mmCIF file of C-alpha atoms and ligand atoms in Angstrom:
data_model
loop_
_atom_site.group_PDB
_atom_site.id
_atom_site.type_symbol
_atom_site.label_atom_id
_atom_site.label_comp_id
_atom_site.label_asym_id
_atom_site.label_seq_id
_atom_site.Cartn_x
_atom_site.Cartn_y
_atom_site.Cartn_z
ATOM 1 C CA UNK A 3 121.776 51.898 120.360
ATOM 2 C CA UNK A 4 124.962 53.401 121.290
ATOM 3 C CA UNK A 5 125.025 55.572 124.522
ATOM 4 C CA UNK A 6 122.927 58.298 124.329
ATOM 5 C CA UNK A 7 124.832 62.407 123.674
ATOM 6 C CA UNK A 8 124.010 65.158 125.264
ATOM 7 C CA UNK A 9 125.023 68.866 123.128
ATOM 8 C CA UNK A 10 124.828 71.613 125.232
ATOM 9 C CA UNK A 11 123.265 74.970 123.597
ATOM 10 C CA UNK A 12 125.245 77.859 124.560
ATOM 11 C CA UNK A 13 121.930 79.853 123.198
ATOM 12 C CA UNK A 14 121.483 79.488 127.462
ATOM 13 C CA UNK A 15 124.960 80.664 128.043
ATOM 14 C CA UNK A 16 126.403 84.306 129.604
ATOM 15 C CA UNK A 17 127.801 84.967 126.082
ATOM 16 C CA UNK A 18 130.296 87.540 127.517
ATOM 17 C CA UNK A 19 131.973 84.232 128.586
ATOM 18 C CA UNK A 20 131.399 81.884 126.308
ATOM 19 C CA UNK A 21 134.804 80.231 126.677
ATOM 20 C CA UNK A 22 134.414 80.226 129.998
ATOM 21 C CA UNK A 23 130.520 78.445 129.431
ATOM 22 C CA UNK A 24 132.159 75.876 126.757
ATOM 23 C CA UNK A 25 134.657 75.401 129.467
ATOM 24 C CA UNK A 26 131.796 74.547 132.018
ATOM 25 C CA UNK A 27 130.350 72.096 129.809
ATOM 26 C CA UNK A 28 134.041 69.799 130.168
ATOM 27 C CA UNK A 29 132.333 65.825 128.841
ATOM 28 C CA UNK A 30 129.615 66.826 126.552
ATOM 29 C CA UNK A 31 129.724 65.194 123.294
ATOM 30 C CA UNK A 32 128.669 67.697 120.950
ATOM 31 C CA UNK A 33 128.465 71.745 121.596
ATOM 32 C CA UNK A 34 125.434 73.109 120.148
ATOM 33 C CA UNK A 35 125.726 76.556 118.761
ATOM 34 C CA UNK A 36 122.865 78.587 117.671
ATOM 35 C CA UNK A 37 123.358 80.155 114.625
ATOM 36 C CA UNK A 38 119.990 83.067 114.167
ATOM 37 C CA UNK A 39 120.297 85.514 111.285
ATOM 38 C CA UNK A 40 116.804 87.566 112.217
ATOM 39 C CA UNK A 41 115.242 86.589 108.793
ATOM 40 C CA UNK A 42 114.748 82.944 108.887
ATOM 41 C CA UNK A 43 113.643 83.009 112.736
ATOM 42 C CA UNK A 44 112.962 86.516 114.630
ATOM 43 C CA UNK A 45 116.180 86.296 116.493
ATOM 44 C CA UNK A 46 119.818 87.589 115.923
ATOM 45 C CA UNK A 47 122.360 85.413 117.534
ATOM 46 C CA UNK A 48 125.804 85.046 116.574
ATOM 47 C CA UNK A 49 127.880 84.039 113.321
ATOM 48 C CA UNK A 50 131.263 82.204 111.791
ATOM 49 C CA UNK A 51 133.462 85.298 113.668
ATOM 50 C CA UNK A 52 132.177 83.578 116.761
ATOM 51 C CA UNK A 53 131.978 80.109 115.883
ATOM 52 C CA UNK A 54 135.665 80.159 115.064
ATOM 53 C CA UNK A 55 136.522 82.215 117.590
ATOM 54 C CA UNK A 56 134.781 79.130 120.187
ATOM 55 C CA UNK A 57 136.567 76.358 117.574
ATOM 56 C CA UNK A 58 140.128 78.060 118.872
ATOM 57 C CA UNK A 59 139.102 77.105 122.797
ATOM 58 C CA UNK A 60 137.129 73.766 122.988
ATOM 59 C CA UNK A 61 137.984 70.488 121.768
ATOM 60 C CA UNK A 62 134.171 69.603 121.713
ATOM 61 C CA UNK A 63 133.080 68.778 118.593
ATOM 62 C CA UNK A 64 131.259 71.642 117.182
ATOM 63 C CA UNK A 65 127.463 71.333 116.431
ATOM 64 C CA UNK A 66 126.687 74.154 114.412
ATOM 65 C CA UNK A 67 122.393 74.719 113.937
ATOM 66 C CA UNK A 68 121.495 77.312 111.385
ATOM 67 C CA UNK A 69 118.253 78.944 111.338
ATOM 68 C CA UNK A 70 119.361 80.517 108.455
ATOM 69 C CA UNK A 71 118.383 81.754 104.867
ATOM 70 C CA UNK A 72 119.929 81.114 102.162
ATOM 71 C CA UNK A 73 122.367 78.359 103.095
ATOM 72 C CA UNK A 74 123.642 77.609 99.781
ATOM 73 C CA UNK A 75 125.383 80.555 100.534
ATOM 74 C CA UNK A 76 126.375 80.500 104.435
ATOM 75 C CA UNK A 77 126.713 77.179 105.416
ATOM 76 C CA UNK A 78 129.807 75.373 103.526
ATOM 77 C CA UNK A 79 131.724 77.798 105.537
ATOM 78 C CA UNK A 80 131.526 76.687 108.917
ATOM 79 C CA UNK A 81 132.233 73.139 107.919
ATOM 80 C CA UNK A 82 135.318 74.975 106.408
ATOM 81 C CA UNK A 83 135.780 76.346 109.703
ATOM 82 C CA UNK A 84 135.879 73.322 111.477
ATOM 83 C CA UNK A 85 132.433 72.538 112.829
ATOM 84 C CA UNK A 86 131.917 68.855 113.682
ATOM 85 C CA UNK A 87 128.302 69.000 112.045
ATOM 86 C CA UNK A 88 126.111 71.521 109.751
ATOM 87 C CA UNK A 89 122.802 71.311 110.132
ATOM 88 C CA UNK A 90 120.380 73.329 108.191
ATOM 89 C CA UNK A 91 116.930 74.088 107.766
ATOM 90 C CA UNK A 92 114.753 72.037 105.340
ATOM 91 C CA UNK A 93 112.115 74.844 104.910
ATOM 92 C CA UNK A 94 115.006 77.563 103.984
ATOM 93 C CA UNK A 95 116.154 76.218 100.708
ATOM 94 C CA UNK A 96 115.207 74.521 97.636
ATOM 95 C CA UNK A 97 118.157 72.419 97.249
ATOM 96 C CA UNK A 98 119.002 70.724 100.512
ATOM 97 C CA UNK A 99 121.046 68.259 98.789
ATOM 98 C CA UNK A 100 123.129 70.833 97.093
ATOM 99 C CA UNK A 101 124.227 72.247 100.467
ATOM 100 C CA UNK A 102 124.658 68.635 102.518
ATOM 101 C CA UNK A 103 126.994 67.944 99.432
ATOM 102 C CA UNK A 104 128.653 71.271 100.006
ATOM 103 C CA UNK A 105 129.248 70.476 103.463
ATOM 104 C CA UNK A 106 130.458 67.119 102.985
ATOM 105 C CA UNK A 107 132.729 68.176 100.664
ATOM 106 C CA UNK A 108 133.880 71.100 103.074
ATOM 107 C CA UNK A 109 134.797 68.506 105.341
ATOM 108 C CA UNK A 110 131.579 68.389 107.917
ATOM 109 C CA UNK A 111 128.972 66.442 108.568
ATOM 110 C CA UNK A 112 125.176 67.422 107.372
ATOM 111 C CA UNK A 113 122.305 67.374 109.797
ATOM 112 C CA UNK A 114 118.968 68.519 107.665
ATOM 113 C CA UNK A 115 116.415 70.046 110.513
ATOM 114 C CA UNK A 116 113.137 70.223 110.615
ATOM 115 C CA UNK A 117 110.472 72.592 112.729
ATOM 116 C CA UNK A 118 107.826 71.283 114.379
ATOM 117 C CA UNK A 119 104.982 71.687 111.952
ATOM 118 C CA UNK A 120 107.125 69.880 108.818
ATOM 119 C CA UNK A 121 106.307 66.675 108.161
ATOM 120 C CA UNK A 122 109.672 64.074 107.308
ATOM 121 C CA UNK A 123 108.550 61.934 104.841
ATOM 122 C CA UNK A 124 108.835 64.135 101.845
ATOM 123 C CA UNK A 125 112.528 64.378 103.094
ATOM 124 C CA UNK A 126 113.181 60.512 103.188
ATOM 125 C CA UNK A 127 114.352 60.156 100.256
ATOM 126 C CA UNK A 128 116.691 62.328 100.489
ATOM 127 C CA UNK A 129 118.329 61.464 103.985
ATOM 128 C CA UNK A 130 120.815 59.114 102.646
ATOM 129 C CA UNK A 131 122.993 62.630 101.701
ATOM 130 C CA UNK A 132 122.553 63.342 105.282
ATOM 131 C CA UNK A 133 124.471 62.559 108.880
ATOM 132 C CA UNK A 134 121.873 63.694 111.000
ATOM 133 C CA UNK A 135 118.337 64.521 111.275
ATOM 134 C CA UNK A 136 117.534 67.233 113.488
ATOM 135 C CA UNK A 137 113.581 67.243 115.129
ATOM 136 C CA UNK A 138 112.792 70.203 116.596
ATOM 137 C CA UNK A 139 110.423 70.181 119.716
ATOM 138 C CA UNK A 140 109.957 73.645 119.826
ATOM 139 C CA UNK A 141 109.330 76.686 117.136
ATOM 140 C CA UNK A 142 113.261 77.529 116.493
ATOM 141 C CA UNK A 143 114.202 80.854 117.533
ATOM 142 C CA UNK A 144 113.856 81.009 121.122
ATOM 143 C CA UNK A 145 115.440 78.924 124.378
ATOM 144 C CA UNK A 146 113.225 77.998 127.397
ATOM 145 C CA UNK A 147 110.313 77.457 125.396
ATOM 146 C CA UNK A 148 107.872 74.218 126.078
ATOM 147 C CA UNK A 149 108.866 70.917 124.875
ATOM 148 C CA UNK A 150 106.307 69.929 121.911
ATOM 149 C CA UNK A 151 105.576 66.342 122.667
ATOM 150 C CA UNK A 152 103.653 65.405 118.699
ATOM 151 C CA UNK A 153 106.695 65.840 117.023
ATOM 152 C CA UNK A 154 108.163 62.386 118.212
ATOM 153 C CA UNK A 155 106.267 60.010 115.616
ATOM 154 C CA UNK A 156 108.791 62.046 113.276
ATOM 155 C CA UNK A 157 111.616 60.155 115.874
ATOM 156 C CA UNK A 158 109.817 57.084 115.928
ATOM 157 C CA UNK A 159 109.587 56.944 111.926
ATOM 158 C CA UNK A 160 113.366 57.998 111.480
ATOM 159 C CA UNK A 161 114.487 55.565 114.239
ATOM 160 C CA UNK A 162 112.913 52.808 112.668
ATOM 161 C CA UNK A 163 114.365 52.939 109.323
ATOM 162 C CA UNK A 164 117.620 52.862 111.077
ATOM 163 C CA UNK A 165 117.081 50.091 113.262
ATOM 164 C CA UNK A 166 116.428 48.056 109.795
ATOM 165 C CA UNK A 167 119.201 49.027 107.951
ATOM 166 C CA UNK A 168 117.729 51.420 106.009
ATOM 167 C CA UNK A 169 119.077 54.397 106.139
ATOM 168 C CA UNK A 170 122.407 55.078 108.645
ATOM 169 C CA UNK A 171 121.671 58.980 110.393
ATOM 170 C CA UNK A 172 122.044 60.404 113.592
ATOM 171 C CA UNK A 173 118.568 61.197 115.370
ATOM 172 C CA UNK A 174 119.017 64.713 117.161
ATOM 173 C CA UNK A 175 115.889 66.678 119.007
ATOM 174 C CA UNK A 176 116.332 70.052 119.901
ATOM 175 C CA UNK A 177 113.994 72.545 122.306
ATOM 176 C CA UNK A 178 112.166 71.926 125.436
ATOM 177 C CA UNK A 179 114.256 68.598 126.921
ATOM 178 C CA UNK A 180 115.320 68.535 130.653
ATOM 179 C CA UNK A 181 114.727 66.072 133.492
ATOM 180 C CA UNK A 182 111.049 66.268 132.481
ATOM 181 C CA UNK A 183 110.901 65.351 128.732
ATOM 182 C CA UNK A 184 114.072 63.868 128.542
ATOM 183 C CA UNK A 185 112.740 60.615 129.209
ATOM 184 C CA UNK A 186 110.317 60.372 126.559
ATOM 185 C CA UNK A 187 112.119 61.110 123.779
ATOM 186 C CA UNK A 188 114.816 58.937 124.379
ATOM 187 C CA UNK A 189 112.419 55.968 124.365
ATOM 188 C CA UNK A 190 110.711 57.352 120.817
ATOM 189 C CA UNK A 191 114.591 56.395 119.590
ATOM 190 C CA UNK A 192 116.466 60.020 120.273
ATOM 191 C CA UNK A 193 120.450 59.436 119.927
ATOM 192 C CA UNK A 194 121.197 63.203 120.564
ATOM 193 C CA UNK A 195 119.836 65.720 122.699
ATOM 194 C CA UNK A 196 120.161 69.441 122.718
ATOM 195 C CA UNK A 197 119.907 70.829 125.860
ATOM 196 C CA UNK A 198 120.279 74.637 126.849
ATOM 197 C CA UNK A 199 118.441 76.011 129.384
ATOM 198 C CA UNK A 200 118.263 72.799 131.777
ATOM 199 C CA UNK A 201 122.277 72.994 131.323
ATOM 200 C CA UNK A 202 122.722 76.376 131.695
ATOM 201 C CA UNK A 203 120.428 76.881 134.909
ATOM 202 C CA UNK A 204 122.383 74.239 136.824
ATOM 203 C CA UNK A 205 124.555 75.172 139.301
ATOM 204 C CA UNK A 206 126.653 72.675 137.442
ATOM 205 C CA UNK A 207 126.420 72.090 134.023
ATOM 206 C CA UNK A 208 129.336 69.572 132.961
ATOM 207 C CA UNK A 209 127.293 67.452 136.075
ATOM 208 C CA UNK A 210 123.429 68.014 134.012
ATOM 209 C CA UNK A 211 125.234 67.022 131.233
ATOM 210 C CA UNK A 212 126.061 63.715 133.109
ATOM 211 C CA UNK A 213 122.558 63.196 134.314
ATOM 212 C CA UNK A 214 120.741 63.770 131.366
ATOM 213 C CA UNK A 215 122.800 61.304 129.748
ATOM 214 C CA UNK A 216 122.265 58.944 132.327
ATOM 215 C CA UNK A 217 118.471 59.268 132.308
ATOM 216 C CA UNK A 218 118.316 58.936 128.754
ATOM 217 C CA UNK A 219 120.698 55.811 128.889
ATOM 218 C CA UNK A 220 118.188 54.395 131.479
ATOM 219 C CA UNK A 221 114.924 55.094 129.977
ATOM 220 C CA UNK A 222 116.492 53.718 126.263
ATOM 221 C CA UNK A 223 117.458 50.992 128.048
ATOM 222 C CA UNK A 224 114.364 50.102 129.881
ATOM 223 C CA UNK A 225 112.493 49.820 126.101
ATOM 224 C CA UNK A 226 114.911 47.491 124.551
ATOM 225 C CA UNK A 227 114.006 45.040 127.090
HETATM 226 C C1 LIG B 301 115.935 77.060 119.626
HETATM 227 C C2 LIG B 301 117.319 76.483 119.615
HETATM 228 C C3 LIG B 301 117.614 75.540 120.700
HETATM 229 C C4 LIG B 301 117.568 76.137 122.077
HETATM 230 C C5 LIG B 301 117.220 75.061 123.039
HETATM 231 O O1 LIG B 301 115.687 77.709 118.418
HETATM 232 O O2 LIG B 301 117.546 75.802 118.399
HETATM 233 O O3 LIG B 301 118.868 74.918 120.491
HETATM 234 O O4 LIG B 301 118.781 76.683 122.482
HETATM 235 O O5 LIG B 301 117.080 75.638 124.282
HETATM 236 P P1 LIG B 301 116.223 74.925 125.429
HETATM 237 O O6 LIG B 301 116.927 73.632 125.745
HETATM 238 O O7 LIG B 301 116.250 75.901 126.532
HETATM 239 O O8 LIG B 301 114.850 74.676 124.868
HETATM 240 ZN ZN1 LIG B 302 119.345 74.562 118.211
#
């Protein structure tokens, strides 16, 4: 496995300074951005205005995660925009294939999430259209909440289908991982981790970024051998 990424979530940011925050974040690999709209999760975050407003100021490849109805509709656009990666929900549409083909063609990557209660294998199928696979270990809506520990045999599945050449994705978890958890989910097979408030809450963040990379790195490590 290649070395493990770390994507900040500026859901844990001061977001009267988020340039300043995305700025603070200097070595992460991806920069996860929260994207609420109050229907599909009871939270209002931010939208494209904002997301291309932070694409003008960070050369961090964008990471955009859209709890979201109706992205048919919403999400080609910020892979027009210049996010790195779109990732949507499973459970808000119908046609997820539709809208990772939309994105491709809009020039970003697709990530297809799913929350904690939703099982993967009705989805496998279909991952081949996909770049990433988002887990989440937590309900989406909120930061800080409790990492949710039963949703890695979803990790553990979707890493090893990879590992046999069987499907090519990108293996992200999001909610709930710091020093404590971090650990664990990089040995079920994690290549990505979303991290917001144990970034955030550090007096440094670019430096949590560099730990929790290097304590993932270290516990993948110690199961390959
Ligand atoms: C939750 C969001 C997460 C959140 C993670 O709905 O998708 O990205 O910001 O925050 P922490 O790391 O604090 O759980
Ligand atoms: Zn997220």
């Amino acid at each position: 496995m290649a070395a493990p990424m770390i994507a900040p979530s500026i859901l844990a940011a001061d977001f009267a300074r988020l340039a300043d925050e995305t700025a603070a974040v200097a070595g992460a690999d991806w920069l996860h951005v929260d994207v609420m709209d109050n229907h599909f999760v009871p939270n209002l975050t931010l939208g494209l205005p904002v997301v291309e407003a932070l694409l003008k100021v960070t050369d961090i490849p964008m990471d955009c995660h859209l709890m979201i109805e109706d992205p048919q509709r919403w999400a080609p656009p910020y892979a027009e925009a210049g996010a790195y990666n779109v990732t949507f929900h499973a459970e808000a549409t119908e046609n997820p294939v539709g809208v990772a083909r939309d994105i491709r063609a809009a020039g970003g990557k697709a990530g297809l999430a799913v929350k904690p209660g939703t099982p993967i294998e009705p989805y496998l199928e279909i991952l081949p259209e996909f770049d990433t696979l988002l887990v989440m270990s937590v309900e989406p809506g909120f930061g800080g909440q409790k990492f949710i520990a039963e949703v890695l045999p979803k990790v553990g599945t979707a890493r090893r289908l990879v590992d046999a050449g069987e499907l090519s994705i990108l293996i992200e978890i999001d909610g709930g991982i710091n020093a404590d958890t971090i650990e664990q989910a990089a040995v079920a097979g994690v290549d990505c981790f979303v991290a917001g408030s144990a970034v955030y809450s550090a007096d440094d963040p670019a430096a949590a970024v560099r730990a929790l990379r290097a304590q993932a790195g270290a516990a993948a490590t110690h199961l390959s051998v």
